[in-house]
PDB file of C-alpha atoms in Angstrom:
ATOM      1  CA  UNK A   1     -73.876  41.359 143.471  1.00  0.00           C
ATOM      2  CA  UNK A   2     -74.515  41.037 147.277  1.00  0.00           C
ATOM      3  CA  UNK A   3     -74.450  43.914 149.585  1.00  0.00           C
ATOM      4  CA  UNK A   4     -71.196  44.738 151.216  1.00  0.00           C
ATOM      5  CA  UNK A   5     -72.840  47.172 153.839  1.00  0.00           C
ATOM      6  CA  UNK A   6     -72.740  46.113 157.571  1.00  0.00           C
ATOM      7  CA  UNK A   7     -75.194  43.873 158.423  1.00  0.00           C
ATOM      8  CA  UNK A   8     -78.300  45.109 160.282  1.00  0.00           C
ATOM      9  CA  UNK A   9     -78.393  44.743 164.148  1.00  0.00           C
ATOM     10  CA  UNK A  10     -81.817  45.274 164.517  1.00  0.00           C
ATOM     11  CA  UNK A  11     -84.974  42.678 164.029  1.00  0.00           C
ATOM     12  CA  UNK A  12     -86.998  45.066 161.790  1.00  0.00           C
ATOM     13  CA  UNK A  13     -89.869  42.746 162.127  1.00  0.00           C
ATOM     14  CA  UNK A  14     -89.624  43.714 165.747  1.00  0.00           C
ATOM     15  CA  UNK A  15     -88.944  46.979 164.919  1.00  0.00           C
ATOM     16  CA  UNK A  16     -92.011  47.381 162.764  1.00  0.00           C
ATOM     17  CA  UNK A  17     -94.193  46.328 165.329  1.00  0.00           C
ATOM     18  CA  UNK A  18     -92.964  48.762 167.709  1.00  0.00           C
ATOM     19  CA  UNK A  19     -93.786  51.445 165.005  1.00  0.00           C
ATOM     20  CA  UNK A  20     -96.753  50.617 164.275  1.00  0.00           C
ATOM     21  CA  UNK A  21     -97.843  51.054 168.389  1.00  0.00           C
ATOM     22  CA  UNK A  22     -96.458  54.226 168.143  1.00  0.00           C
ATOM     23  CA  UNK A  23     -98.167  55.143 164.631  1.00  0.00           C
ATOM     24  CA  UNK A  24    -101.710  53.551 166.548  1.00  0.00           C
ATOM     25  CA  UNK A  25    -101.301  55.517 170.141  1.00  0.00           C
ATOM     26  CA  UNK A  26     -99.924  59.114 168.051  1.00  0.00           C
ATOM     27  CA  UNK A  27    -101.226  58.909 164.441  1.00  0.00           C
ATOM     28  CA  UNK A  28     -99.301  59.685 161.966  1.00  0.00           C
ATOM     29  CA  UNK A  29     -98.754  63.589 162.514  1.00  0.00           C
ATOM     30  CA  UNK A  30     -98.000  62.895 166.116  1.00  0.00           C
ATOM     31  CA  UNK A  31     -95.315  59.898 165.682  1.00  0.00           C
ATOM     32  CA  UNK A  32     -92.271  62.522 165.066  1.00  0.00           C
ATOM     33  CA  UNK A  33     -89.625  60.366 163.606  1.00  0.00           C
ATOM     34  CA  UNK A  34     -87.771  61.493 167.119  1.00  0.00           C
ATOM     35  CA  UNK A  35     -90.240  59.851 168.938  1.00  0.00           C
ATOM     36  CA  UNK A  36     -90.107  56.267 166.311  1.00  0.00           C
ATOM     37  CA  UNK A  37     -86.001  55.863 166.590  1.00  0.00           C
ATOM     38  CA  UNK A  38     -86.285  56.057 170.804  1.00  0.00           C
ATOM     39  CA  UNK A  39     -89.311  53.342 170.705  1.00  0.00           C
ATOM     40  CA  UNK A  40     -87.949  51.601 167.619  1.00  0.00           C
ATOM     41  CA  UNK A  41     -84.458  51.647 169.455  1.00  0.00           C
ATOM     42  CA  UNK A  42     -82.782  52.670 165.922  1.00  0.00           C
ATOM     43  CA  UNK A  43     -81.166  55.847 164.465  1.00  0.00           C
ATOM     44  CA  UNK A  44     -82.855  58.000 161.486  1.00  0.00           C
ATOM     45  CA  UNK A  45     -80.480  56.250 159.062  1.00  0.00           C
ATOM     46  CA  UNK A  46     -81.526  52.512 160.161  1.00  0.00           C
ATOM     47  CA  UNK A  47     -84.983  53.542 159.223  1.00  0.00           C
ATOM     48  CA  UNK A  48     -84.398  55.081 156.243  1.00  0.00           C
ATOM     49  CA  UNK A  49     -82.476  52.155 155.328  1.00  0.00           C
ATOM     50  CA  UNK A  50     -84.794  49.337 156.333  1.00  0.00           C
ATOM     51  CA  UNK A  51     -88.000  51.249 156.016  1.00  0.00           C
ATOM     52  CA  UNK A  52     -88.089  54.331 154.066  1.00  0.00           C
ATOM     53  CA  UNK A  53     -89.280  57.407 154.783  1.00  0.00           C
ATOM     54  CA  UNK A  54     -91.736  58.384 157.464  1.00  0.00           C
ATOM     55  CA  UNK A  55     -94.068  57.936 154.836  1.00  0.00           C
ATOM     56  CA  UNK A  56     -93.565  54.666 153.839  1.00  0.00           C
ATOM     57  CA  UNK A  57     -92.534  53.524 157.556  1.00  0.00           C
ATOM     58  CA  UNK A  58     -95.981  54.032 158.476  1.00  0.00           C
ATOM     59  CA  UNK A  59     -97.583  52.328 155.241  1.00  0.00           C
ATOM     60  CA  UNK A  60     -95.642  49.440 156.224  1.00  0.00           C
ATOM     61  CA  UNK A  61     -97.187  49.911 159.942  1.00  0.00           C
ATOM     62  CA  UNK A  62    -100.512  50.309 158.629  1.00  0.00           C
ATOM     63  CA  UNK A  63    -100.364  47.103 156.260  1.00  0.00           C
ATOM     64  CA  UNK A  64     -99.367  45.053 159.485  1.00  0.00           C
ATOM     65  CA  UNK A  65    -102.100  46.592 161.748  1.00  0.00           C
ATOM     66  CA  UNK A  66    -104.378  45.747 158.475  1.00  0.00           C
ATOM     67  CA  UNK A  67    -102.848  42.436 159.018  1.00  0.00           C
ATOM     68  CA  UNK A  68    -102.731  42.044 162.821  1.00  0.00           C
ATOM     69  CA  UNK A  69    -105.511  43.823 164.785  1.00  0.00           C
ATOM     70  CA  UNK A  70    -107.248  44.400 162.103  1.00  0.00           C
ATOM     71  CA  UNK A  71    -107.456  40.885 160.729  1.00  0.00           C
ATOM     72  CA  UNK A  72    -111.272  40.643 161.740  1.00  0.00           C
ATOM     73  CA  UNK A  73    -112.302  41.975 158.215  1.00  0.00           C
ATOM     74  CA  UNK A  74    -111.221  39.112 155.674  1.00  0.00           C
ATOM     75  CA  UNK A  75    -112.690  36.093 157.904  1.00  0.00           C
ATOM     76  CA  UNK A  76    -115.996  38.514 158.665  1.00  0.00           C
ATOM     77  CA  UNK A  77    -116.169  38.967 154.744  1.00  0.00           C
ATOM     78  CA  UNK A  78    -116.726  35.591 154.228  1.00  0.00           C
ATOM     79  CA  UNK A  79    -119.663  34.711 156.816  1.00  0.00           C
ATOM     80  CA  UNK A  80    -122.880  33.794 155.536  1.00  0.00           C
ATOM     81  CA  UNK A  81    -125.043  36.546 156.083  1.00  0.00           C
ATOM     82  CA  UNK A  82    -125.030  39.822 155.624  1.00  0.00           C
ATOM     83  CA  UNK A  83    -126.068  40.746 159.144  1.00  0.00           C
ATOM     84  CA  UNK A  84    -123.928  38.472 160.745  1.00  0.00           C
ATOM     85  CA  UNK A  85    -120.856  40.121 158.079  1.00  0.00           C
ATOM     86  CA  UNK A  86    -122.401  43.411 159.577  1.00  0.00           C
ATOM     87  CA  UNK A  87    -122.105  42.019 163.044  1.00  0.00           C
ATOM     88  CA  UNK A  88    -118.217  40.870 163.019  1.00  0.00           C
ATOM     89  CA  UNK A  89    -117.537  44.255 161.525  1.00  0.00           C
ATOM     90  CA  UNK A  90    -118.456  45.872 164.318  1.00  0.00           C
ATOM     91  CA  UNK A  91    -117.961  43.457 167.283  1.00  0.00           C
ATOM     92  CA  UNK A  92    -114.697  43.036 165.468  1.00  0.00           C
ATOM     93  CA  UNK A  93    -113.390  46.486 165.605  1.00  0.00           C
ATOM     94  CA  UNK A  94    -114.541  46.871 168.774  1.00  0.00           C
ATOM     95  CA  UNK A  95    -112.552  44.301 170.234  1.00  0.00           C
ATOM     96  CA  UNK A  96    -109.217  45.390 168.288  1.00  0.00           C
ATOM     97  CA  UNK A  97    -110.067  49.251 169.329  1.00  0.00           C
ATOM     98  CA  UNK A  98    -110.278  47.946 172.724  1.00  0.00           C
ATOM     99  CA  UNK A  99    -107.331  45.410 172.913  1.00  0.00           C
ATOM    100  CA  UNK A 100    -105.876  44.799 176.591  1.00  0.00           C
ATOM    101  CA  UNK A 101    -102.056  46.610 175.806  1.00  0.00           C
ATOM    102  CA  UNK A 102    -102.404  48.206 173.222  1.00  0.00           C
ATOM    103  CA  UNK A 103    -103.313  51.424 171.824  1.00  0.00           C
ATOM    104  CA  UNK A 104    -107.082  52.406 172.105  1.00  0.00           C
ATOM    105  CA  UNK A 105    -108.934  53.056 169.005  1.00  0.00           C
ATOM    106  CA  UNK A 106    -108.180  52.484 164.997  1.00  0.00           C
ATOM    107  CA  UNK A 107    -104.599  53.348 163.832  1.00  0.00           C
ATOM    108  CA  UNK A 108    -106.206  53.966 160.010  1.00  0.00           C
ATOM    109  CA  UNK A 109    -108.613  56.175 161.692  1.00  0.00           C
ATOM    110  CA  UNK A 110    -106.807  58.161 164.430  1.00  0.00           C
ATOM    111  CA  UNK A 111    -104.329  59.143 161.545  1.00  0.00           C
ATOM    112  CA  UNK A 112    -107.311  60.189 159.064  1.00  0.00           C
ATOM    113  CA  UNK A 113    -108.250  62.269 161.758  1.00  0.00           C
ATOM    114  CA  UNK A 114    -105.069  63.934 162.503  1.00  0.00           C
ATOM    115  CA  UNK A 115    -102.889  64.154 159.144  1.00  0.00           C
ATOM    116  CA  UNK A 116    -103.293  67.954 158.022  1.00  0.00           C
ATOM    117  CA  UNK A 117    -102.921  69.328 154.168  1.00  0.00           C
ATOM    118  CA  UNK A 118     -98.904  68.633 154.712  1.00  0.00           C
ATOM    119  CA  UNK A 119     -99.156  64.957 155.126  1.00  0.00           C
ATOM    120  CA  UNK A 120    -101.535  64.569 151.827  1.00  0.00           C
ATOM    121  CA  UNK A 121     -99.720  61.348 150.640  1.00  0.00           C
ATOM    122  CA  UNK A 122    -100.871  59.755 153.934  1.00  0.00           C
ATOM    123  CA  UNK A 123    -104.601  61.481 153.787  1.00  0.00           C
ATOM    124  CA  UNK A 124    -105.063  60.172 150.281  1.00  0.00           C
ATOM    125  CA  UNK A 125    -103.469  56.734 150.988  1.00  0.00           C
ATOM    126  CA  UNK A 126    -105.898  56.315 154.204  1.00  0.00           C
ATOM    127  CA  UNK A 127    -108.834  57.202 152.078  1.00  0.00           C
ATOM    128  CA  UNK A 128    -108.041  54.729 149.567  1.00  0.00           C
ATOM    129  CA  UNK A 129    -107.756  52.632 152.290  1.00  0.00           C
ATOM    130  CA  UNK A 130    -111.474  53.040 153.503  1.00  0.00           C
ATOM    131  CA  UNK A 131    -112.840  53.247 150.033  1.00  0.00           C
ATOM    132  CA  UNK A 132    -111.515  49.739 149.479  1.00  0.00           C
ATOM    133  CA  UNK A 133    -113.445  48.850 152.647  1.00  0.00           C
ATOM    134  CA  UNK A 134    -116.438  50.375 151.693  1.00  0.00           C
ATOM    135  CA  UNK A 135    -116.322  48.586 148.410  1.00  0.00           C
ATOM    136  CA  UNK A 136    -115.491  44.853 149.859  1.00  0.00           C
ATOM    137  CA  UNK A 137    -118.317  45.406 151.700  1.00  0.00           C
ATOM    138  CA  UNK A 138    -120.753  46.920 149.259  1.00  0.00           C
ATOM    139  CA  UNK A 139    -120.149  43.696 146.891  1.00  0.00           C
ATOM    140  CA  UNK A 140    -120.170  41.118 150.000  1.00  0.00           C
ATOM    141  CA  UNK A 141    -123.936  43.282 150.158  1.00  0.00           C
ATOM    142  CA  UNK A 142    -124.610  42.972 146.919  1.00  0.00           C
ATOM    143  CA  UNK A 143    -124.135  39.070 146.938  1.00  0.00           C
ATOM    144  CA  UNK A 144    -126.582  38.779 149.866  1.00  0.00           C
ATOM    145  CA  UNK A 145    -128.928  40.621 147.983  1.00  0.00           C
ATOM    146  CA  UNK A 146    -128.838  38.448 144.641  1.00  0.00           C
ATOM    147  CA  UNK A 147    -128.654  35.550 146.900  1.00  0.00           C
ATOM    148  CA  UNK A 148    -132.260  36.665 148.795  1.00  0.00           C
ATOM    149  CA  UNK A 149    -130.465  37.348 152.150  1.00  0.00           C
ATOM    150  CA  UNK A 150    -131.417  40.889 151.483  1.00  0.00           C
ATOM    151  CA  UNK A 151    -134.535  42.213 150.369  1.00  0.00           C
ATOM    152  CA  UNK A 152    -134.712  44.131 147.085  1.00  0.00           C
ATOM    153  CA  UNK A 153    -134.908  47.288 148.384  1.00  0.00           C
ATOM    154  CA  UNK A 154    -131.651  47.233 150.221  1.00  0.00           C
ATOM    155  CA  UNK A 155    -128.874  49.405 149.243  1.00  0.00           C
ATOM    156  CA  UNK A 156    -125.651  47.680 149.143  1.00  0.00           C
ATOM    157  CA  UNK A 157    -123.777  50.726 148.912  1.00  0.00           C
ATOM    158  CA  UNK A 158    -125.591  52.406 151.358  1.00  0.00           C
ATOM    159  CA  UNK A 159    -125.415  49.465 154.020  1.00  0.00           C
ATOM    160  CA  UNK A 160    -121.505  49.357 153.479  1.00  0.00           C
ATOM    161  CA  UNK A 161    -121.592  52.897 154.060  1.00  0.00           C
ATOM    162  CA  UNK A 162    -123.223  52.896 157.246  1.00  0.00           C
ATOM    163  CA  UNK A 163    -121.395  49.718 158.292  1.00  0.00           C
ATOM    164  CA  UNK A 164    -117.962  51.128 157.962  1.00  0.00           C
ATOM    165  CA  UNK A 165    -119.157  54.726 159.214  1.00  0.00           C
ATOM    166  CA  UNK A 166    -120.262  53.381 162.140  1.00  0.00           C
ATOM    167  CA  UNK A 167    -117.421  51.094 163.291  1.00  0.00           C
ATOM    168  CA  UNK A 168    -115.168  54.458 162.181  1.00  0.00           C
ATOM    169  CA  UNK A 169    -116.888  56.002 164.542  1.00  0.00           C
ATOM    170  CA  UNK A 170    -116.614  53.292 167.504  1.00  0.00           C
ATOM    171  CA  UNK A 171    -113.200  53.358 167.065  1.00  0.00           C
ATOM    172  CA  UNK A 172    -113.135  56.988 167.633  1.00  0.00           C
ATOM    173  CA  UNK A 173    -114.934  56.343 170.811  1.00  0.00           C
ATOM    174  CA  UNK A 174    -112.810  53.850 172.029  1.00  0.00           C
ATOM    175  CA  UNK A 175    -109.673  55.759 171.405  1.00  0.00           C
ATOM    176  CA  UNK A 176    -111.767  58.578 173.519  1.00  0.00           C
ATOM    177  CA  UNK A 177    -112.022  55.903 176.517  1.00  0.00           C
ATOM    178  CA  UNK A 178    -115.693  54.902 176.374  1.00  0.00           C
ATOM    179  CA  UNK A 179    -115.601  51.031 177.349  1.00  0.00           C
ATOM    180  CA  UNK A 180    -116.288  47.842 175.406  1.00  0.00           C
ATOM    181  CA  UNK A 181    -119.587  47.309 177.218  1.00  0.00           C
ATOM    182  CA  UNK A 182    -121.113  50.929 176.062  1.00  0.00           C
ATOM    183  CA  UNK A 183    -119.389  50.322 172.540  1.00  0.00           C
ATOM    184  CA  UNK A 184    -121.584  46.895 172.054  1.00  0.00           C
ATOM    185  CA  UNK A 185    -124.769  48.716 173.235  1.00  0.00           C
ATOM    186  CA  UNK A 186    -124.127  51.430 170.332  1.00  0.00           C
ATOM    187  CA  UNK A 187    -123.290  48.457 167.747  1.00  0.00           C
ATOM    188  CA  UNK A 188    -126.564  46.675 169.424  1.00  0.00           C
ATOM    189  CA  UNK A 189    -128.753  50.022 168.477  1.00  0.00           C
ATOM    190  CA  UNK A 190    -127.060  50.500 164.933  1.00  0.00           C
ATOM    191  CA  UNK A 191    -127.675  46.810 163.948  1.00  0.00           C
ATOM    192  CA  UNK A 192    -131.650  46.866 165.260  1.00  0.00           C
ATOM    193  CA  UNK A 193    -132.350  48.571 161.870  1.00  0.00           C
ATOM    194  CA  UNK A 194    -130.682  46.090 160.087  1.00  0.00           C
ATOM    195  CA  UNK A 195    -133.009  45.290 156.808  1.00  0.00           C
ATOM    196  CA  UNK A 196    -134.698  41.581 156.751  1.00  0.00           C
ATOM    197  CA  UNK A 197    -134.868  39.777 153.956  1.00  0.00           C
TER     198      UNK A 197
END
């Protein structure tokens, strides 16, 4: 039976892209749901309606920044070395941390940061989130190894590890202000121990 509601006025494709700035410059503590209608242009009700919750409003924002800035990580995934994967990972996040209008930093990461024991849905989500990273890249690792790009004594768990803790923490010094240039030295330093096969 179709809907005999009134018929949105809003684009919420539009709409969710203005959310998810706000969810990527305030994390997800700091985006009051005051501060979402007046960017998003809507009232409470049109994004409970369209969206949700809070909660889910900013999963939805997260999956597009996943999808949008943070697009980097599928194509880096498939490159065909393990350093160079390690490489786009980090020159990759560095450029969507640093992105000319936008938000500075990681939204995934500034909201990790800043979502207290009240917002556990969102903690636990966000370290899913990262876990999944972790693991893409531990068995991208794991096929270098068994293909000889990386010796034996590699740790493909540990290598993910570092990989993602160290672009986590380049996006926390981006959001922080330190420019691209000083970002690419650290990713420069942390790839120099990079294990040869």
């Amino acid at each position: 039976m179709p809907s005999t509601g009134r018929p949105r006025s809003f684009d919420t494709d539009e709409a969710l892209e203005v959310a998810m700035r706000v969810f990527w410059a305030e994390g997800y503590e700091g985006a009051s749901l005051a501060a979402l209608t007046e960017a998003m242009g809507i009232n409470r009700r049109s994004i409970y309606a369209a969206f949700g919750n809070k909660e889910e409003l900013f999963r939805k924002a997260a999956d597009r920044y996943v999808q949008g800035p943070g697009a980097f990580v599928g194509p880096a995934l498939e490159l065909p070395t393990a350093r160079q994967v390690a490489e786009a990972m980090l020159y990759g996040g560095i450029n969507a941390h640093t992105l000319p209008g936008c938000p500075r930093g990681c939204l995934l990461v500034q909201s990790a940061l800043a979502a207290g024991p009240e917002s556990e849905p969102v903690r636990r989500d966000l370290a899913e989130r990262r876990e999944a990273g972790v693991a893409a890249l531990r068995k991208r690792f794991e096929q270098a190894q068994a293909e000889g790009d990386l010796p034996p004594t590699a740790d493909p768990e540990t290598l993910a590890r570092y990989v993602h803790t160290v672009g986590q923490g380049l996006a926390v010094q981006a959001a922080g202000g330190v420019g691209r240039e000083d970002l690419h030295r650290v990713a420069d330093q942390a790839l120099s121990t990079w294990p040869s096969s």
